[in-house]
Short mmCIF file of C-alpha atoms in Angstrom, two decimals:
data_model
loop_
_atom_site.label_atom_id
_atom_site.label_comp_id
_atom_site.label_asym_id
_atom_site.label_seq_id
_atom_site.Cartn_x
_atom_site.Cartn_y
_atom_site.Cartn_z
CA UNK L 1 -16.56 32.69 56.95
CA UNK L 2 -19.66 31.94 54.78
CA UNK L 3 -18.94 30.54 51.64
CA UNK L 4 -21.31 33.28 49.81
CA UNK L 5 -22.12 36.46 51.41
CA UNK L 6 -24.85 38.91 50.57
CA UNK L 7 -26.14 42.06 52.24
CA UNK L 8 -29.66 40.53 53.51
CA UNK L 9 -31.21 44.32 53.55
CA UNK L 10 -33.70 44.98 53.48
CA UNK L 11 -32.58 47.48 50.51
CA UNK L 12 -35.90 50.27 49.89
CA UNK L 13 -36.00 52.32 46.74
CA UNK L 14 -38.47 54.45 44.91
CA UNK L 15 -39.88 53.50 41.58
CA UNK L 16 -37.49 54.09 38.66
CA UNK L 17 -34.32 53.98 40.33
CA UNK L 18 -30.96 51.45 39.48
CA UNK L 19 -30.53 49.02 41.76
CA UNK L 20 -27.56 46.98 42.56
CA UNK L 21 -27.47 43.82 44.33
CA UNK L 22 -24.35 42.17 45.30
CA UNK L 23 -22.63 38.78 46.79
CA UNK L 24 -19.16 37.69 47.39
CA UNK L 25 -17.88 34.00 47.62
CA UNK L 26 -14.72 32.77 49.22
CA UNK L 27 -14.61 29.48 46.68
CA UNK L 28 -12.49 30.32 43.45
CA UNK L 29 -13.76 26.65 42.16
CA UNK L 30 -16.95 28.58 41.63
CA UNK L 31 -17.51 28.84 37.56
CA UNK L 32 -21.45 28.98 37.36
CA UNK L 33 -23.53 31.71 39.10
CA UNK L 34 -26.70 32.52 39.06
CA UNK L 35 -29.45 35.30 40.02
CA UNK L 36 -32.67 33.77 41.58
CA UNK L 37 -35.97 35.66 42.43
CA UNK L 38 -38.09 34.92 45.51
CA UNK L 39 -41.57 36.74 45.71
CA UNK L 40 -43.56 35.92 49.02
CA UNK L 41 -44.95 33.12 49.71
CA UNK L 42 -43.16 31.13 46.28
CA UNK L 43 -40.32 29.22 46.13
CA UNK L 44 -37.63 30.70 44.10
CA UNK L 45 -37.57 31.00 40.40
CA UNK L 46 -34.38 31.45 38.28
CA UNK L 47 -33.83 35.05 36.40
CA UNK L 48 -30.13 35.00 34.83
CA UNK L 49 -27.46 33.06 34.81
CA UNK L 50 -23.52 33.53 33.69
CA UNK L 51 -20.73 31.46 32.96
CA UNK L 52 -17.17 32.39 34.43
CA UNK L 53 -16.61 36.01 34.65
CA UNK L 54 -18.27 39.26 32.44
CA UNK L 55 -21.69 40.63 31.72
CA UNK L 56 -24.75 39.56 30.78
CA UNK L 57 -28.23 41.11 30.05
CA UNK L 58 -31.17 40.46 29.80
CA UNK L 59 -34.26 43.29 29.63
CA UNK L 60 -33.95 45.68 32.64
CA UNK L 61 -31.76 43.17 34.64
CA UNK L 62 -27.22 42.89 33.64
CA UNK L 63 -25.48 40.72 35.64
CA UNK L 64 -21.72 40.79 36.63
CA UNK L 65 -18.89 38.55 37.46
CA UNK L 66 -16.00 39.60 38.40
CA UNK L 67 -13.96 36.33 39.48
CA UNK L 68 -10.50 37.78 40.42
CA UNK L 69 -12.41 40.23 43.38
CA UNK L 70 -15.04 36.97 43.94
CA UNK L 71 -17.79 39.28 43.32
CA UNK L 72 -20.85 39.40 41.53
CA UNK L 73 -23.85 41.82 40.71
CA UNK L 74 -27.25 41.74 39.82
CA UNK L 75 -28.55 45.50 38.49
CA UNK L 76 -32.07 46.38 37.72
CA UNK L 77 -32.88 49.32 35.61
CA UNK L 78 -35.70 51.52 35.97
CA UNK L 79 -36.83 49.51 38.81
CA UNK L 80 -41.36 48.66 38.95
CA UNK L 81 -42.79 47.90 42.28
CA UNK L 82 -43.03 44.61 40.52
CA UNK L 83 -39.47 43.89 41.21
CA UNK L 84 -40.36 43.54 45.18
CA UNK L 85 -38.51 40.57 45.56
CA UNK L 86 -35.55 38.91 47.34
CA UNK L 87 -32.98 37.91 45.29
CA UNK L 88 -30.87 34.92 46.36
CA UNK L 89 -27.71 34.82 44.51
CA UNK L 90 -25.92 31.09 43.50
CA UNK L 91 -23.15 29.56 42.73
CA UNK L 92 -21.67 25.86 41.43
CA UNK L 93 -18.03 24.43 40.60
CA UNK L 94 -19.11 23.21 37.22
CA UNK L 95 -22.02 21.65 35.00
CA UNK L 96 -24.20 19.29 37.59
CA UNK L 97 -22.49 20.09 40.63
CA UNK L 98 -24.53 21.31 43.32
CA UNK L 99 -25.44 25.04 44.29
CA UNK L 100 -24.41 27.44 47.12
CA UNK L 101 -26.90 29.89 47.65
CA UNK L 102 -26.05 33.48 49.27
CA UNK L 103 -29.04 34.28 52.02
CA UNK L 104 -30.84 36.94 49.82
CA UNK L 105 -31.33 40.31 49.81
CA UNK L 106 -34.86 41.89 50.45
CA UNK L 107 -35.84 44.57 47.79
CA UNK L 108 -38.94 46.91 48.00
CA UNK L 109 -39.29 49.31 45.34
CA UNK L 110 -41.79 51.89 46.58
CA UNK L 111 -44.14 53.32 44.02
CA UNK F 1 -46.15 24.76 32.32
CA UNK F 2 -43.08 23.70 35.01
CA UNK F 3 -45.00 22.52 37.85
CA UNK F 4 -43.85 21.48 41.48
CA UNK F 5 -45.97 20.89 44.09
CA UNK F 6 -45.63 20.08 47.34
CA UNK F 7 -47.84 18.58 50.06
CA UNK F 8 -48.75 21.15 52.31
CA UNK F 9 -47.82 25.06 52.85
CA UNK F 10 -48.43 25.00 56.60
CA UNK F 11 -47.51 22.52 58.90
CA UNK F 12 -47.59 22.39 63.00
CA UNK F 13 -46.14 18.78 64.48
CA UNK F 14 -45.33 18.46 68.16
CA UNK F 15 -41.76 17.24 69.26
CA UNK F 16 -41.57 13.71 68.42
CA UNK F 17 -43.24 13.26 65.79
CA UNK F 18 -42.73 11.85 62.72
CA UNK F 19 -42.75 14.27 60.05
CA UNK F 20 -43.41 13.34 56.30
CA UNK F 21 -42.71 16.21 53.78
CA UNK F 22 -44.00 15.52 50.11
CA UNK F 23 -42.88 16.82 46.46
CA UNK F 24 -44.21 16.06 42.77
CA UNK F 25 -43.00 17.22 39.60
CA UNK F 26 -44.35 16.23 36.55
CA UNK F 27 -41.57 17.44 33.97
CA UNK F 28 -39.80 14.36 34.07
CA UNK F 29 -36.65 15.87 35.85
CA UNK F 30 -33.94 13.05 37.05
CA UNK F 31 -32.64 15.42 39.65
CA UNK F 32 -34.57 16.55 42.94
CA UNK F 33 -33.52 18.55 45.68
CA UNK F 34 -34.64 19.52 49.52
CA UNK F 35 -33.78 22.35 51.23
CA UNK F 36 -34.59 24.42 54.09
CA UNK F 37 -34.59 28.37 54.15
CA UNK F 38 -33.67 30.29 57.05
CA UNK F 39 -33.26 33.73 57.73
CA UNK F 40 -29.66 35.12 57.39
CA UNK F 41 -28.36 31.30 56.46
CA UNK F 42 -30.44 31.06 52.60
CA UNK F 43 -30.94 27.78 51.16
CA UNK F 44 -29.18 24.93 52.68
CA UNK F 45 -29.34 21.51 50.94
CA UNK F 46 -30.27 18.59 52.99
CA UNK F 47 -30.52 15.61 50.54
CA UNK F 48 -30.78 15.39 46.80
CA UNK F 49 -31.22 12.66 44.32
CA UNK F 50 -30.35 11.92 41.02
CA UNK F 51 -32.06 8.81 39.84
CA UNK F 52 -35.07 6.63 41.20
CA UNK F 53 -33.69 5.04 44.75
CA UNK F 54 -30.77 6.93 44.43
CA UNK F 55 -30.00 9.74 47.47
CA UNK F 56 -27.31 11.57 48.46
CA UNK F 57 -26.89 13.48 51.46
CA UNK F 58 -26.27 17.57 51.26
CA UNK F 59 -24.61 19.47 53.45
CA UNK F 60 -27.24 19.49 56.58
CA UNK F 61 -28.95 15.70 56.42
CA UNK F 62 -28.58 14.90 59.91
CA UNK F 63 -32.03 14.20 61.78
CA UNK F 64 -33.41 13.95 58.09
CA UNK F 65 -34.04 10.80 55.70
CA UNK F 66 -35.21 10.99 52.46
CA UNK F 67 -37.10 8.07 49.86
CA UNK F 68 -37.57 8.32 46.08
CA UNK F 69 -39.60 5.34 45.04
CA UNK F 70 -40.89 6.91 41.94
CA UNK F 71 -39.29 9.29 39.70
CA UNK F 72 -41.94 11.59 39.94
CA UNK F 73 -42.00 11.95 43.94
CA UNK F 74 -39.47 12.98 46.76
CA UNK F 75 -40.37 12.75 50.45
CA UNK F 76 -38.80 14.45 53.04
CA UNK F 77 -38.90 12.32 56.56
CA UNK F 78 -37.83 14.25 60.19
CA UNK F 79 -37.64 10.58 62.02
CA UNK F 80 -38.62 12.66 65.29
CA UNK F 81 -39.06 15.95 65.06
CA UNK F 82 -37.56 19.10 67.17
CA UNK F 83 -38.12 22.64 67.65
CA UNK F 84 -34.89 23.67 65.44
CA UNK F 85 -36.44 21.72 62.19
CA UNK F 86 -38.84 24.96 62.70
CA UNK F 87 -38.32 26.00 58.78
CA UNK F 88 -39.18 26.77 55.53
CA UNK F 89 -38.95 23.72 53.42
CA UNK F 90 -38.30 24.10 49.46
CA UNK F 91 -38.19 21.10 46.72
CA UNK F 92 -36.54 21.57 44.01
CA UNK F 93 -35.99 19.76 40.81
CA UNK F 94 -33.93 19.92 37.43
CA UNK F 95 -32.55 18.02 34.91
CA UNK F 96 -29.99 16.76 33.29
CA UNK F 97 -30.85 18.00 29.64
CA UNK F 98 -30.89 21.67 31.19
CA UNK F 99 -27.90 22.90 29.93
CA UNK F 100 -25.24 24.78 30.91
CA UNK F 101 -27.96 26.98 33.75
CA UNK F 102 -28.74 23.67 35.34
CA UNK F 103 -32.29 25.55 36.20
CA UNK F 104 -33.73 24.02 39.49
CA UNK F 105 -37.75 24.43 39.60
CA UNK F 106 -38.89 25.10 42.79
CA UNK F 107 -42.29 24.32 44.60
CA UNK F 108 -43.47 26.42 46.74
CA UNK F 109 -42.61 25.17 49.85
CA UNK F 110 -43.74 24.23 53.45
CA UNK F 111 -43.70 26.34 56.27
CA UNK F 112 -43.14 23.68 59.34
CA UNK F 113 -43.92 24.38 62.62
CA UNK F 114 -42.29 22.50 65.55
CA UNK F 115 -43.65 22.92 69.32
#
């Protein structure tokens, strides 16, 4: 079993709608994740962030944790074409400790 | 603005070869990072480093070497290359000071070629 796990899509959705994206981990050590954004041809850039478990927001994007289920979400609200994107979810056991990155999902949002 | 860069985008070596793989940053990060991206498998780290000299190996190093001479620069070395080093190869680099996010900067990375 993969230590992170995330439906690689790709997920298509017309302009507007809610999006969820999602990744479980099998690791309960896991206290920081992450959200990270990949457009083509760039390396990845870093769009939220939470410590331990609850929500977070930030603009159009909330993101989840849910550590008893080892589950987190990324959901993007009134999705743009502009969010085209995979998303690559991460994860560390503490401050400075390395990350574990889920494989990404693949989002179009169709205008 | 958070800049790294990295050597080439596109890259075709034969089997054998020696393979060099460069990375700058110039925001004075102590950390940097190498991975490779595959599809299904994501980001897998193959060395990191947390100080000039200083390497460490991640959780894929074999048939890779690394050298940090300058604090500034990260080089990627495939001694002798083969066809399943065929990747995308991503720098990364953060540091210490980042807080609690631990933000890694990526470049854009390297798409290698093996024959």
């Amino acid at each position: 079993q993969k230590e992170v796990e995330q439906d690689p899509g790709p997920l298509s959705v017309p302009e507007g709608a809610i999006v969820s994206l999602n990744c479980t981990y099998s690791n309960s050590a896991f206290q920081y994740f992450m959200w990270y954004r990949q457009y083509s041809r760039k390396g990845p850039e870093l769009l939220m962030y939470t410590y331990s478990s609850g929500n977070k927001e930030d603009g159009r994007f909330t993101a989840q944790v849910d550590k008893s289920s080892k589950y987190i979400s990324l959901f993007i609200r009134d999705s743009q074409p502009s969010d085209s994107a995979t998303y690559l979810c991460a994860m560390s056991r503490g401050y400075g400790q390395n990350f574990v990155f889920g494989p990404g999902t693949r989002l179009s949002v169709l205008p | 603005d958070v800049k790294v860069t990295q050597s080439s985008r596109y890259l075709v070596k034969r089997t054998g070869e020696k393979v060099f793989l460069e990375c700058v940053q110039d925001m004075d990060h102590e950390n940097m990072f190498w991975y490779r991206q595959d599809p299904g498998l994501g980001l897998r780290l193959i060395y990191f480093s947390y100080d000039v000299k200083m390497k460490e190996k991640g959780d894929i190093p074999e048939g890779y070497s690394v050298s940090r001479e300058k604090k500034e620069r990260f080089s990627l070395i495939l001694e002798s290359a083969s066809t399943n080093q065929t990747s995308m190869y991503l720098c990364a680099s953060s540091s210490l000071a980042g807080g609690p996010s631990y933000e890694q900067f990526f470049g854009p990375g390297t798409r290698l070629t093996v024959l």
